Structures are given as structure tokens and as C-alpha cells.
Short mmCIF file of C-alpha atoms and ligand atoms in Angstrom, two decimals:
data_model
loop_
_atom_site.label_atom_id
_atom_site.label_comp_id
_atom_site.label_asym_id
_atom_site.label_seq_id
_atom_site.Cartn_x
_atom_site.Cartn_y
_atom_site.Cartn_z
CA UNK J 159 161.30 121.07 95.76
CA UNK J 160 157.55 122.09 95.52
CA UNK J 161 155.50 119.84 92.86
CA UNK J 162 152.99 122.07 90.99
CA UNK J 163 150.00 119.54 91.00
CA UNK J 164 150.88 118.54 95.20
CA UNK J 165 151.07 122.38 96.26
CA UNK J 166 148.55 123.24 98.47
CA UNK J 167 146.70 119.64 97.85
CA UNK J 168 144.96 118.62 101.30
CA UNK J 169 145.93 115.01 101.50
CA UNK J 170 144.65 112.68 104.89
CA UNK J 171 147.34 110.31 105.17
CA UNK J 172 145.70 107.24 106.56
CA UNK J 173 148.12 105.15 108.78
CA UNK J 174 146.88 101.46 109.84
CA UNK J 175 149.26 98.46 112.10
CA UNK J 176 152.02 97.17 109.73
CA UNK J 177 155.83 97.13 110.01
CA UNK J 178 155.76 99.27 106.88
CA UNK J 179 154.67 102.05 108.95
CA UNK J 180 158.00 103.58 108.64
CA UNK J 181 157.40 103.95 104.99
CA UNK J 182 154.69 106.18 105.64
CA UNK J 183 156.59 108.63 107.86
CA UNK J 184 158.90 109.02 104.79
CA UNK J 185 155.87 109.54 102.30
CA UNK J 186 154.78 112.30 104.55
CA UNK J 187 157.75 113.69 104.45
CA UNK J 188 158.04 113.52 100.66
CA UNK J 189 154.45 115.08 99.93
CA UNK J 190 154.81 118.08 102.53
CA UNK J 191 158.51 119.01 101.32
CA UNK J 192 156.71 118.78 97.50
CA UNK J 193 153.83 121.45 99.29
CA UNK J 194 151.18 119.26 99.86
CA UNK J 195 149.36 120.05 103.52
CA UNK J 196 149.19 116.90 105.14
CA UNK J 197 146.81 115.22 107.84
CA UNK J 198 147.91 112.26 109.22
CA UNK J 199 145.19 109.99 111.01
CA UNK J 200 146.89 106.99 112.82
CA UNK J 201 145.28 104.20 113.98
CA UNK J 202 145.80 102.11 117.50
CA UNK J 203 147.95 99.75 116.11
CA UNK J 204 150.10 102.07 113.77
CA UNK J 205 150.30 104.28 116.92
CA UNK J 206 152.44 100.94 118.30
CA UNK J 207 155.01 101.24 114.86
CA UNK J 208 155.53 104.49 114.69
CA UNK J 209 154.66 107.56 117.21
CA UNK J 210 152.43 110.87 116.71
CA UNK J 211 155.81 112.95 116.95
CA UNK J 212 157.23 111.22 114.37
CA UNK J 213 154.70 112.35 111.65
CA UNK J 214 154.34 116.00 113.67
CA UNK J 215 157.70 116.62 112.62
CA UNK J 216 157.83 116.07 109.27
CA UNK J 217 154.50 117.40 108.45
CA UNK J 218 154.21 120.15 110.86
CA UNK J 219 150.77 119.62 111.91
CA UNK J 220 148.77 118.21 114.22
CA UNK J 221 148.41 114.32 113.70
CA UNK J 222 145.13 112.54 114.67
CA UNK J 223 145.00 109.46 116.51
CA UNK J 224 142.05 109.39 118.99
CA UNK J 225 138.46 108.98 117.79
CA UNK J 226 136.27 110.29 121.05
CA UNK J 227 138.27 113.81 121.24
CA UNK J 228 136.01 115.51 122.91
CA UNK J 229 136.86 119.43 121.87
CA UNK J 230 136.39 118.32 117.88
CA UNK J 231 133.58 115.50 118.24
CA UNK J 232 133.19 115.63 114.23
CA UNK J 233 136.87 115.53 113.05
CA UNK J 234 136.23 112.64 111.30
CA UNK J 235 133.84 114.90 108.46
CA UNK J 236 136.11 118.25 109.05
CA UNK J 237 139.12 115.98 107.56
CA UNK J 238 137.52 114.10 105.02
CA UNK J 239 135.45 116.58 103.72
CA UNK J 240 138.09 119.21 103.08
CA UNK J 241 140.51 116.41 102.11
CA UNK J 242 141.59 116.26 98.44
CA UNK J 243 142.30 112.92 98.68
CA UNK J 244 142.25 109.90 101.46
CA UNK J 245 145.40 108.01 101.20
CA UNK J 246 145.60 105.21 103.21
CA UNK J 247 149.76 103.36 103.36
CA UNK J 248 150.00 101.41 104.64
CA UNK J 249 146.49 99.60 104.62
CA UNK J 250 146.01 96.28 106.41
CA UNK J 251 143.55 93.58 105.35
CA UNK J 252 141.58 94.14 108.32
CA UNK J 253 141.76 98.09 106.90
CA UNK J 254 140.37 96.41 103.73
CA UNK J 255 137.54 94.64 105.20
CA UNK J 256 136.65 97.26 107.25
CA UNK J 257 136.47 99.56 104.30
CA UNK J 258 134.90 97.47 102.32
CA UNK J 259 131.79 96.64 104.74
CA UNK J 260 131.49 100.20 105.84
CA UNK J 261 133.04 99.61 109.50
CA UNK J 262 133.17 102.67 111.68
CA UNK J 263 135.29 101.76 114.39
CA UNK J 264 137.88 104.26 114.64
CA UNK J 265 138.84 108.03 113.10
CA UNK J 266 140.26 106.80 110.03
CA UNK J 267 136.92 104.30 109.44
CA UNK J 268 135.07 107.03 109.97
CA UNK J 269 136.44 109.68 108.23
CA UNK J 270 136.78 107.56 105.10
CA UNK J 271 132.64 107.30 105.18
CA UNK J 272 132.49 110.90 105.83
CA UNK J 273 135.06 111.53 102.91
CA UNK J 274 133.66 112.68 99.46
CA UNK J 275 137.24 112.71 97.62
CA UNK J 276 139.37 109.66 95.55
CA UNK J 277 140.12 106.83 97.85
CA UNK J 278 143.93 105.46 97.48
CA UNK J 279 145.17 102.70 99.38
CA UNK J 280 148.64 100.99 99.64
CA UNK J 281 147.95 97.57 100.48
CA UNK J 282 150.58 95.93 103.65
CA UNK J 283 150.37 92.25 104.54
CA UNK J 284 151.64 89.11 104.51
CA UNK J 285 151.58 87.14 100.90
CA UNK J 286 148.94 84.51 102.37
CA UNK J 287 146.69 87.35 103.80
CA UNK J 288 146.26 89.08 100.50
CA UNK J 289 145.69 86.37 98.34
CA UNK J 290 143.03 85.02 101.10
CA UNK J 291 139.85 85.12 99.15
CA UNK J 292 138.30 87.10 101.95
CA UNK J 293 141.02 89.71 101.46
CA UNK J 294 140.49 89.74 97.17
CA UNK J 295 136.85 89.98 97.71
CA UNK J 296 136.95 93.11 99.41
CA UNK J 297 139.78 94.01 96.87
CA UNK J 298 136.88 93.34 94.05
CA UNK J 299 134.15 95.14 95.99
CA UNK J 300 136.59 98.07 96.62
CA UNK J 301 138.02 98.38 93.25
CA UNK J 302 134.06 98.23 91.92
CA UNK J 303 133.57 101.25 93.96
CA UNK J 304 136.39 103.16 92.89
CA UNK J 305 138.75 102.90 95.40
CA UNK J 306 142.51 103.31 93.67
CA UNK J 307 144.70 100.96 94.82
CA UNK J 308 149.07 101.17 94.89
CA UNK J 309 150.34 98.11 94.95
CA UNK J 310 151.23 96.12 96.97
CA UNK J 311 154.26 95.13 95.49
CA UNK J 312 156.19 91.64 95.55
CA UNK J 313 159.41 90.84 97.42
CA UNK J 314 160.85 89.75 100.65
CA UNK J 315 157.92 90.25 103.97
CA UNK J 316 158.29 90.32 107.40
CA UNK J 317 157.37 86.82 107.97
CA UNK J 318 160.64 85.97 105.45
CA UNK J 319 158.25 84.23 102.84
CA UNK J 320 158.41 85.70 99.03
CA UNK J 321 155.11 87.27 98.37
CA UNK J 322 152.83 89.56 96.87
CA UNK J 323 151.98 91.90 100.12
CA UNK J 324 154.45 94.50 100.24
CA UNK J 325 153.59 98.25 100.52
CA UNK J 326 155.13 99.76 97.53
CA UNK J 327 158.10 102.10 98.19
CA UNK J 328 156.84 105.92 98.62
CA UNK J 329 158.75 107.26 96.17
CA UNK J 330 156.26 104.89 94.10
CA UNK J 331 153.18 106.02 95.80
CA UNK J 332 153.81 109.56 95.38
CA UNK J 333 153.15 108.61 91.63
CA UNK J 334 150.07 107.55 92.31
CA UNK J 335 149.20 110.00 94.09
CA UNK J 336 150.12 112.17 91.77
CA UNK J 337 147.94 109.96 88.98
CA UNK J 338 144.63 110.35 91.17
CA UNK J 339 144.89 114.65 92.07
CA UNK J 340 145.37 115.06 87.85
CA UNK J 341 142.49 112.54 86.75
CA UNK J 342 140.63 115.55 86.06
CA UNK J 343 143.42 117.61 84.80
CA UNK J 344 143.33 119.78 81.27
CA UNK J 345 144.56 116.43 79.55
CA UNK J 346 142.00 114.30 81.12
CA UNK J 347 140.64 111.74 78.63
CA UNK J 348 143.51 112.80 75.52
CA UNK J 349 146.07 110.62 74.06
CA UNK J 350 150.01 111.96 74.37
CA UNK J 351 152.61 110.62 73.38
CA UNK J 352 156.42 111.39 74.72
CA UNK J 353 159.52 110.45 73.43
CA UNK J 354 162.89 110.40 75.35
CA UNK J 355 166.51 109.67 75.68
CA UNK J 356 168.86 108.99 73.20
CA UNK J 357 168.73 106.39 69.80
CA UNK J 358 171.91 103.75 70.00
CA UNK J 359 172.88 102.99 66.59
CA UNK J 360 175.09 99.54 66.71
CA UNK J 361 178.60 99.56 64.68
CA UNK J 362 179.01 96.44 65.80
CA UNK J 363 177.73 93.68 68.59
CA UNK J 364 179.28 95.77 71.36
CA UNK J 365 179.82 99.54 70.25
CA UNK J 366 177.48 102.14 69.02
CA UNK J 367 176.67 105.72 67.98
CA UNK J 368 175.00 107.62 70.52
CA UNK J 369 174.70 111.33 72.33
CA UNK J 370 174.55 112.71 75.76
CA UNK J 371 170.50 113.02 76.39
CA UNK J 372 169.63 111.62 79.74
CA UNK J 373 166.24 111.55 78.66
CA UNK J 374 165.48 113.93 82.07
CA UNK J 375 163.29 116.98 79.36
CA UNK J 376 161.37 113.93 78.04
CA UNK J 377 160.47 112.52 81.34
CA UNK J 378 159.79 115.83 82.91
CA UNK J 379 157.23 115.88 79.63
CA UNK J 380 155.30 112.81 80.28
CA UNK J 381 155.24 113.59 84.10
CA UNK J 382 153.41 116.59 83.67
CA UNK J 383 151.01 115.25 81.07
CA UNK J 384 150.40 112.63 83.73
CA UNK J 385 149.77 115.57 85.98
CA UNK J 386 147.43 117.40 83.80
CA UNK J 387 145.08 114.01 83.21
CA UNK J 388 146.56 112.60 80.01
CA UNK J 389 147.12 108.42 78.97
CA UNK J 390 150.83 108.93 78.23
CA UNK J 391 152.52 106.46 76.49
CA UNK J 392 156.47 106.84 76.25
CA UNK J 393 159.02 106.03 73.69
CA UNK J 394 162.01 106.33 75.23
CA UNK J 395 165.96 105.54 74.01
CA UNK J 396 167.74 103.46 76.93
CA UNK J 397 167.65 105.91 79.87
CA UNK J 398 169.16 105.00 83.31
CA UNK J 399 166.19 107.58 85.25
CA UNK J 400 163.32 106.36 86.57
CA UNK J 401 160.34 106.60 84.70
CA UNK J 402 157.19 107.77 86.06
CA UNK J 403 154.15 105.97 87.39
CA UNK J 404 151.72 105.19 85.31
CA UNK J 405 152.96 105.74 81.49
CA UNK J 406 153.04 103.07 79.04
CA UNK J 407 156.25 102.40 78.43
CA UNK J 408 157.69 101.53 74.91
CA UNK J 409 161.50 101.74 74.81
CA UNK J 410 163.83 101.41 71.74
CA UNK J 411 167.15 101.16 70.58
CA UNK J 412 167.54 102.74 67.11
CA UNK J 413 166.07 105.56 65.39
CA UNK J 414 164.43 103.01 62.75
CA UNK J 415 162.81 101.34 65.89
CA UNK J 416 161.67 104.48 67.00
CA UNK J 417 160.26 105.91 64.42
CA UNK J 418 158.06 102.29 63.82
CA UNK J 419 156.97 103.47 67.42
CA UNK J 420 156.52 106.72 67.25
CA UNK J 421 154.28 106.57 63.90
CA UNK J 422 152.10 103.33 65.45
CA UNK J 423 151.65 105.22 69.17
CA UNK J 424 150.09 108.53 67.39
CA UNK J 425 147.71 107.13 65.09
CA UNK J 426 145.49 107.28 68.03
CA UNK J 427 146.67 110.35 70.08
CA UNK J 428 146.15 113.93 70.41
CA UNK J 429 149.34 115.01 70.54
CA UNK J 430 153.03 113.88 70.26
CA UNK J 431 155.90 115.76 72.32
CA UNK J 432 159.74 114.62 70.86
CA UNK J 433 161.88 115.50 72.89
CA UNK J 434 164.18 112.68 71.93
CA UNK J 435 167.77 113.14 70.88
CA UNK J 436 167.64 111.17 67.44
CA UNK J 437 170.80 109.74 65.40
CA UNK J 438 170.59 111.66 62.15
CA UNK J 439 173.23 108.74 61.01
CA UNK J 440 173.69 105.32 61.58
CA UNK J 441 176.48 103.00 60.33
CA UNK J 442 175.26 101.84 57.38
CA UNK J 443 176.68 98.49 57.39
CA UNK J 444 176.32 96.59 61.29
CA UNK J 445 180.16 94.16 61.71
CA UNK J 446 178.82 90.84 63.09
CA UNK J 447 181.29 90.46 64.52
CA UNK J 448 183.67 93.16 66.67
CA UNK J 449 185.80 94.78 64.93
CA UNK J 450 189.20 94.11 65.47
CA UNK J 451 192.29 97.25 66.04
CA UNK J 452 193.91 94.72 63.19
CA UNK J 453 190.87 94.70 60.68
CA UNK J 454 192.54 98.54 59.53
CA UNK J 455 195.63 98.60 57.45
CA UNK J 456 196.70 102.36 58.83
CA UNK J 457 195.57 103.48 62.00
CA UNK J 458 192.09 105.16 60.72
CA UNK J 459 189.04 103.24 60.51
CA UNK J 460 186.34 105.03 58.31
CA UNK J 461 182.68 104.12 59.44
CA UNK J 462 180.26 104.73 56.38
CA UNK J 463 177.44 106.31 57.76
CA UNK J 464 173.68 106.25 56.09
CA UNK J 465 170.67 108.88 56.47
CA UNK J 466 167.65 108.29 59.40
CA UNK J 467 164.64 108.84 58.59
CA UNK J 468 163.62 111.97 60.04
CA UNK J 469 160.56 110.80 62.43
CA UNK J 470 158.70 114.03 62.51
CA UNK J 471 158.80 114.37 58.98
CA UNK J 472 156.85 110.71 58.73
CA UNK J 473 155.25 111.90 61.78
CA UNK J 474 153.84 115.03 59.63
CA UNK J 475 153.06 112.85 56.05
CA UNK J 476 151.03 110.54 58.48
CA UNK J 477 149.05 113.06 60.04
CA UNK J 478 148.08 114.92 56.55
CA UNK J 479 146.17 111.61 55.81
CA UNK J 480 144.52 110.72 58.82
CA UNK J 481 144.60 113.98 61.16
CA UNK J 482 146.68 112.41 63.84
CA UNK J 483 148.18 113.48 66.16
CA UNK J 484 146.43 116.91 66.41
CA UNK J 485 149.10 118.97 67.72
CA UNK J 486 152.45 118.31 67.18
CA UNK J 487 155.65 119.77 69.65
CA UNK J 488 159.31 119.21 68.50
CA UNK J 489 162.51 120.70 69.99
CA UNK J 490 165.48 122.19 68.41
CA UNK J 491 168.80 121.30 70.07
CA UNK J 492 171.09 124.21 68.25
CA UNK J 493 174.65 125.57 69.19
CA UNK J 494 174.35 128.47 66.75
CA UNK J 495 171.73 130.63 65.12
CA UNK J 496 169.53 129.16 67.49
CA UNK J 497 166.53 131.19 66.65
CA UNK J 498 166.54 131.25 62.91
CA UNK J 499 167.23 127.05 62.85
CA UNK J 500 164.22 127.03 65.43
CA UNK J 501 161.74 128.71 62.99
CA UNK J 502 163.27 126.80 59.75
CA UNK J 503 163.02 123.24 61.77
CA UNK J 504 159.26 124.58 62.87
CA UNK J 505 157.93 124.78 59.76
CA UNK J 506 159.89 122.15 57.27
CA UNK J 507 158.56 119.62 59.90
CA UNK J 508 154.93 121.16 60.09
CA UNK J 509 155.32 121.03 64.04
CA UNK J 510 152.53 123.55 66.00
CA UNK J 511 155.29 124.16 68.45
CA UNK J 512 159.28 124.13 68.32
CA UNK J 513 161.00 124.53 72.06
CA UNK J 514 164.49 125.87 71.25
CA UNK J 515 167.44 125.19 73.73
CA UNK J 516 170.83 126.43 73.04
CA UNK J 517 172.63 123.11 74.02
CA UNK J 518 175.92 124.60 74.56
CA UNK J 519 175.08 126.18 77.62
CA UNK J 520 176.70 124.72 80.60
CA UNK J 521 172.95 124.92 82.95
CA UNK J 522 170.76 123.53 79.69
CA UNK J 523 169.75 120.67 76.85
CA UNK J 524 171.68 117.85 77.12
CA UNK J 525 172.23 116.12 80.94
CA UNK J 526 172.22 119.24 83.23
CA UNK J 527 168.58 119.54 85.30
CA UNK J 528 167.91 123.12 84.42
CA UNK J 529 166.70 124.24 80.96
CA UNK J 530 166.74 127.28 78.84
CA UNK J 531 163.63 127.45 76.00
CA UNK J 532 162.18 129.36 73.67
CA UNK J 533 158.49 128.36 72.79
CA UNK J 534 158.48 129.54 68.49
CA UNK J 535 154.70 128.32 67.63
CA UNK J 536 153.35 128.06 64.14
CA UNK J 537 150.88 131.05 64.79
CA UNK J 538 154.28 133.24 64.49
CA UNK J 539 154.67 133.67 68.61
CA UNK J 540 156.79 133.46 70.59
CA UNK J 541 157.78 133.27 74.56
CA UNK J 542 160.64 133.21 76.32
CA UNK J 543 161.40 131.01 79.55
CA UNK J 544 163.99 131.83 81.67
CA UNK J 545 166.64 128.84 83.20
CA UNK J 546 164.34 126.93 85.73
CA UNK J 547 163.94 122.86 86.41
CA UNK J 548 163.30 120.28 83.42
CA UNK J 549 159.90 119.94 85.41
CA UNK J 550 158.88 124.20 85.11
CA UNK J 551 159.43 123.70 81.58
CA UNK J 552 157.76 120.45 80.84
CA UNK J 553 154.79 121.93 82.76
CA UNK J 554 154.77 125.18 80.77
CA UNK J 555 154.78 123.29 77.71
CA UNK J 556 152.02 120.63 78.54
CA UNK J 557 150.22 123.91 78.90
CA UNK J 558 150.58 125.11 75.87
CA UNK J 559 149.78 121.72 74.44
CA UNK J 560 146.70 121.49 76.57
CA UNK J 561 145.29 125.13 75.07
CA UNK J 562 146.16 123.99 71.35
CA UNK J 563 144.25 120.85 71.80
CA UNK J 564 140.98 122.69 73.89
CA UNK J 565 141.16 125.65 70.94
CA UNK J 566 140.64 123.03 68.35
CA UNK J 567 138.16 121.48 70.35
CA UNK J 568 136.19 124.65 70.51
CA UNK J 569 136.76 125.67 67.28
CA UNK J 570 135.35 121.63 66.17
CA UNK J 571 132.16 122.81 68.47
CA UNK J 572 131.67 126.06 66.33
O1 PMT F 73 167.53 114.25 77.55
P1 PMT F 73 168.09 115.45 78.28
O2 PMT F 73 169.47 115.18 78.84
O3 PMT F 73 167.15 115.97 79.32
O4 PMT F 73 168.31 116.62 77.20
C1 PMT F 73 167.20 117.23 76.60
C2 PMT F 73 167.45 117.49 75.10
C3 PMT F 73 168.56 118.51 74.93
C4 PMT F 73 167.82 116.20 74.37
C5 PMT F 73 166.07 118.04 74.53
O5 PMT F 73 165.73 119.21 75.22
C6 PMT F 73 166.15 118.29 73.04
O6 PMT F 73 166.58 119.35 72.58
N1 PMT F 73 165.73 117.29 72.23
C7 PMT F 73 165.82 117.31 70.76
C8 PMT F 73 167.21 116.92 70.33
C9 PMT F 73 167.33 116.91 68.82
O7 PMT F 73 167.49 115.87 68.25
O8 PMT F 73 167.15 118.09 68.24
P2 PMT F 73 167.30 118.34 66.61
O9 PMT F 73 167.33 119.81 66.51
O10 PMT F 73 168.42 117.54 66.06
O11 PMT F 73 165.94 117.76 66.02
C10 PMT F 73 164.76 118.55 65.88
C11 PMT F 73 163.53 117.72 66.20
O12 PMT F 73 163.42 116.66 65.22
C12 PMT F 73 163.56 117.07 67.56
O13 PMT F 73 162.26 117.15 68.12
C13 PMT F 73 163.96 115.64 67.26
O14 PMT F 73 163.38 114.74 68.21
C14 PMT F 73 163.35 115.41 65.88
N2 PMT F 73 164.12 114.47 65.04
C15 PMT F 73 165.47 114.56 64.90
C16 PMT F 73 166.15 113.68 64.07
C17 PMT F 73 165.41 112.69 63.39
N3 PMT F 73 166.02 111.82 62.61
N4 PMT F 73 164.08 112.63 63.52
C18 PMT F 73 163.42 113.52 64.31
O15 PMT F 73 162.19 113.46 64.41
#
């Protein structure tokens, strides 16, 4: 599946000598299947992991691997100059050095001088290499300059020693990726805040009231605020999905527990996107201990059940005070009279935007990865979005999010 902010990207996929080689076959993979046109400039030593062909047929394109070609003698400032970024996984510490001292000894030294995009490298060596203080000096002095670094992570090596050295898994590193093409996105330098997934509200120490949010729309949501340039921070209900790279993540339990994060995370940000499923009800009394089948005298048990607080309610008293968060996106998860609930939910919450999905289709809302939304905004408008991916609608969203927040910008400037 194409990724909106990878399609058409010109990335120069920098392979150096390391075992995790093979991991960089599959990251070219990944990043051309999500559109992304791929260069792939191997060095001597990563030619001795992993072959040419390998990365030719997964990227469909040439792959680069000899410096002194003599039919394109200035490769080296054709790739990195039309590059949108130089991504170098896996990168040894002799990589490193040679990076960081401005060592031109092969096409991918070269064309990383001759590059004028981001730098990212994936660091791949063994635990006593990296923490070598030659190795975290050049770290320093590359970090200093701006080179992005992914990783490396810690785990088993090669050498069978537990260390910090390993290349971080792609899937991983496409996140970062993905963090470096948006830095200068529509969001770039703005505050949002996402929240995800269901609340759990305990009965007792091992049962609970819940719903059937995977969390997958509020995820999509922070992904593509990532995408667009935005510090995301997430408050999330337990969710079993990854989460992606690079948001600050705050996860919660209850609705009470959410709502103390929700209200402290927007104080400072532009703009807050629920998406979360929240427990109107909780039990209003918690057993301490499990409740027993005995502990009824028929065979109904009766749960008393007390009012939430409605977050974007506090969410809108908060913001009349202090102006936070500037815009303000809810959704309305409706079975019936979808429209009509939309509009009344829109303004008794004093939201700028209200996405309405009829969760009783079988292909949207709750746990499917396909949505169905209409976008009712407090201006009186209103547009339809066909069924697409979680991701298509998060994306059209952050959009509209991103507009709202550069009109009052504009209209502050005025
Ligand atoms: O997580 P997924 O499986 O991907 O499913 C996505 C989704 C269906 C959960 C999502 O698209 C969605 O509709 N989320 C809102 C669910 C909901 O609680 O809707 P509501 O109509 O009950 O609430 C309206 C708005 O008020 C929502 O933004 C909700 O987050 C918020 N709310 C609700 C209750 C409460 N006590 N406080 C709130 O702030």
C-alpha cells in the first residue's frame, strides 16, 4: 500500500559491511512497495552480505556499487543531489568515522559530501564498538551537525554478547524515515495531541467495562500528524497495535485517567484530535475483591453504574480560559440519526470539527481497517469521504486541522 508522505520521495539507501545487511534488502522493499523511488548505493563490504540483484529486485532499479564507473564519472552528486534523503542501514563505525571526518573513499562517502538533503543513519556494530569513545565521538560530532540517527537498538549481536549495537528492525526505520521527509510538513513546529483506543473501567481486580475500539482511527491520526511535521503526543486506552515512531506516548486505563491526561497534554498544544472510544459509565463502586457467582442471591447481579466526565466538555471549559488547544476535532460514533447527533455533539461540545462514522457498518468505526466519515465543521460545512483506509482518512483530517490552525494564524497576522 502506497504511503502519502513516501510516494514519489527519492530516497539513496546507503548500504555499508554488517550482517544486518539483510535488513536493508527488506527496508527497500518496504519503502518502494509504500512508492518511494529508491537508490541503493552498496559498499565493498555490503556487496560481500548481500548481492546487487538482491536490491534490483525489490526496488526495480539500478543499484550502485562501483565508484570509478566510467560512463557516469559524477554519480556520486547526480544521487545525492536529487536525493530527498540519504539513508544509510545499516551504518558501520568505520561508516561513522568516515562520515564524520569527511572521508571520500568510496560512492556512498562521496555522495554523502555531495548530498544537500537530511542525513539518517541506522547504526550496526558490535556493543563494544559503539560504546568505543572513538565511535561516540563521531556520534557527538555527527549528531552536532544534524545527522538523524535510528537506533541502534539493544539485544542479542552477532558476536552472542548483549549489547547496544543492533540495527533497529525496518519496520522501525521506516518511522524514522517517515519523521525526517515531514520535519517540514504543514504541522511543523505545532503541538497535537491524539487520543486512542478504548477506556477499561474495573468492576473488580480482574473484570472491566470496555468496547471494541482497536485504537487503529487514532493511530492512523497521530501517524499522519507525524507526517505533516507535528510533536504528537498520544493518549491512548490499552491497544495491542503498534504505535508509531516518534509520539510521546501517554497511555491510560480509565476515562478519569484520561481525561487528567487529556486536559494536562493540551494546555500547551494547538490542537487535540479524540478519537478515543470513552466509557460514558463506570461501576460506581470497584469489589476489592472478585466477585464471587455466590455473592448474588438470584442469578442477576446488578452493577450500579456512575456518570464520566465527558472529556471534551472539560476539554472546551479549559480552553475558554486559556485559549488552548486552538482547534478542537471530536468524532461521533452513531448507529442512528447519524447526521443530526453529529451536528448536536458538534456544537454542545464546542468542537471546530465532528468526523461522523456510522459504526454499524460492517467495513467502518469500530475494529475493521476501512472507514466511512463525514467531516460536519462548526463553519456549517460539510464533506463527505467515501470508505477508504483508517490512514486516507486520518490524512484528510490532519488536513483539515492543518488549514484551521494556518487560517487562525493568518487571521492573528492581520
Ligand atoms: O479504534 P478503532 O477500532 O479504529 O475505531 C475507531 C472509532 C470508531 C472508535 C472512532 O472512529 C470513533 O468514532 N471514536 C469516538 C467514539 C465515541 O466515543 O464516540 P461518541 O459519539 O460516544 O463521543 C463523541 C466524542 O466525545 C468523541 O470524540 C469521544 O472521544 C468524546 N467523549 C466521549 C465520552 C466522554 N465521556 N468524553 C468524551 O470526550
Amino acid at each position: 500500500m502506497t504511503v502519502s508522505i513516501l510516494l514519489d520521495k527519492r530516497i539513496v539507501l546507503g548500504v555499508t559491511g554488517s550482517i544486518a545487511c539483510y535488513k536493508a534488502v527488506d527496508l527497500a522493499s518496504k519503502l518502494t512497495q509504500a512508492g518511494a523511488l529508491v537508490d541503493v548505493v552498496l559498499t565493498e563490504s555490503a556487496g560481500r552480505f548481500v548481492t546487487p540483484l538482491s536490491f534490483r529486485s525489490v526496488t526495480g532499479r539500478p543499484v550502485h556499487d562501483d565508484l570509478w564507473n566510467l560512463d557516469d564519472h559524477v554519480r556520486h552528486v547526480r544521487l545525492g543531489e536529487a536525493a530527498d534523503l540519504l539513508v544509510i542501514a545499516p551504518a558501520t563505525a568505520q561508516t561513522l568515522a568516515k562520515l564524520a571526518h569527511g572521508l571520500a573513499d568510496n560512492l556512498l562517502a562521496v555522495t554523502a559530501l555531495a548530498a544537500r538533503c537530511p542525513l539518517l543513519v541506522a547504526p550496526a556494530m558490535d556493543g563494544g564498538m559503539y560504546e568505543h569513545p572513538a565511535t561516540q565521538a563521531n556520534v557527538r560530532l555527527l549528531r552536532e551537525r544534524g545527522v538523524l540517527f535510528a537506533g541502534p537498538a539493544e539485544g542479542r549481536m552477532a558476536s552472542g554478547l548483549v549489547g547496544t549495537g543492533r540495527m533497529v528492525e525496518p519496520a522501525e526505520l521506516l518511522g524514522h524515515i517517515r519523521l525526517a521527509l515531514g520535519r517540514n510538513g504543514p504541522l511543523a513546529g505545532r503541538r497535537v495531541v491524539v487520543t486512542a483506543g478504548p477506556t477499561e473501567e474495573p468492576v473488580d481486580p480482574v473484570r472491566f467495562l470496555s468496547n471494541r475500539s482497536s485504537g487503529r482511527q487514532g493511530l492512523a491520526l497521530a501517524q499522519a500528524a507525524l507526517d505533516a511535521g507535528a510533536q504528537v503526543t498520544l493518549v491512548a486506552g490499552p491497544i495491542g497495535e503498534a504505535l508509531p515512531v516518534g509520539v510521546e506516548h501517554v497511555p491510560v486505563g480509565t476515562a478519569v485517567e484520561m481525561r487528567d491526561a487529556v486536559l494536562a497534554a493540551v494546555a500547551r498544544a494547538d490542537a487535540l484530535l479524540m478519537a478515543a472510544a470513552v466509557a460514558d459509565f463506570r461501576p460506581a463502586q470497584v469489589a476489592q475483591q472478585k466477585i464471587k457467582k455466590t455473592v448474588a442471591e438470584t442469578d442477576d447481579l446488578a452493577i450500579t453504574l456512575a456518570r464520566n466526565p465527558d472529556i471534551l466538555a472539560e476539554v472546551k471549559a479549559q480552553k475558554e480560559k486559556s485559549g488552548r488547544p486552538l482547534v478542537t476535532l471530536g468524532f461521533a460514533a452513531e448507529t442512528e440519526n447519524a447526521l443530526a447527533y453529529g451536528r448536536d455533539k458538534l456544537e454542545r461540545k464546542g468542537l471546530n470539527f465532528i468526523a461522523v462514522n456510522d459504526v454499524s457498518a460492517a467495513d467502518a468505526g469500530f475494529a475493521v481497517e476501512t472507514n466511512r466519515v463525514i467531516l460536519l465543521s462548526a463553519d456549517g460545512s460539510r464533506v463527505e469521504m467515501p470508505l477508504q483506509s483508517k490512514a486516507a482518512v486520518a490524512e484528510q483530517l490532519v488536513q483539515h486541522v492543518a488549514d484551521s490552525l494556518e487560517t487562525l494564524s493568518s487571521q492573528q497576522r492581520n
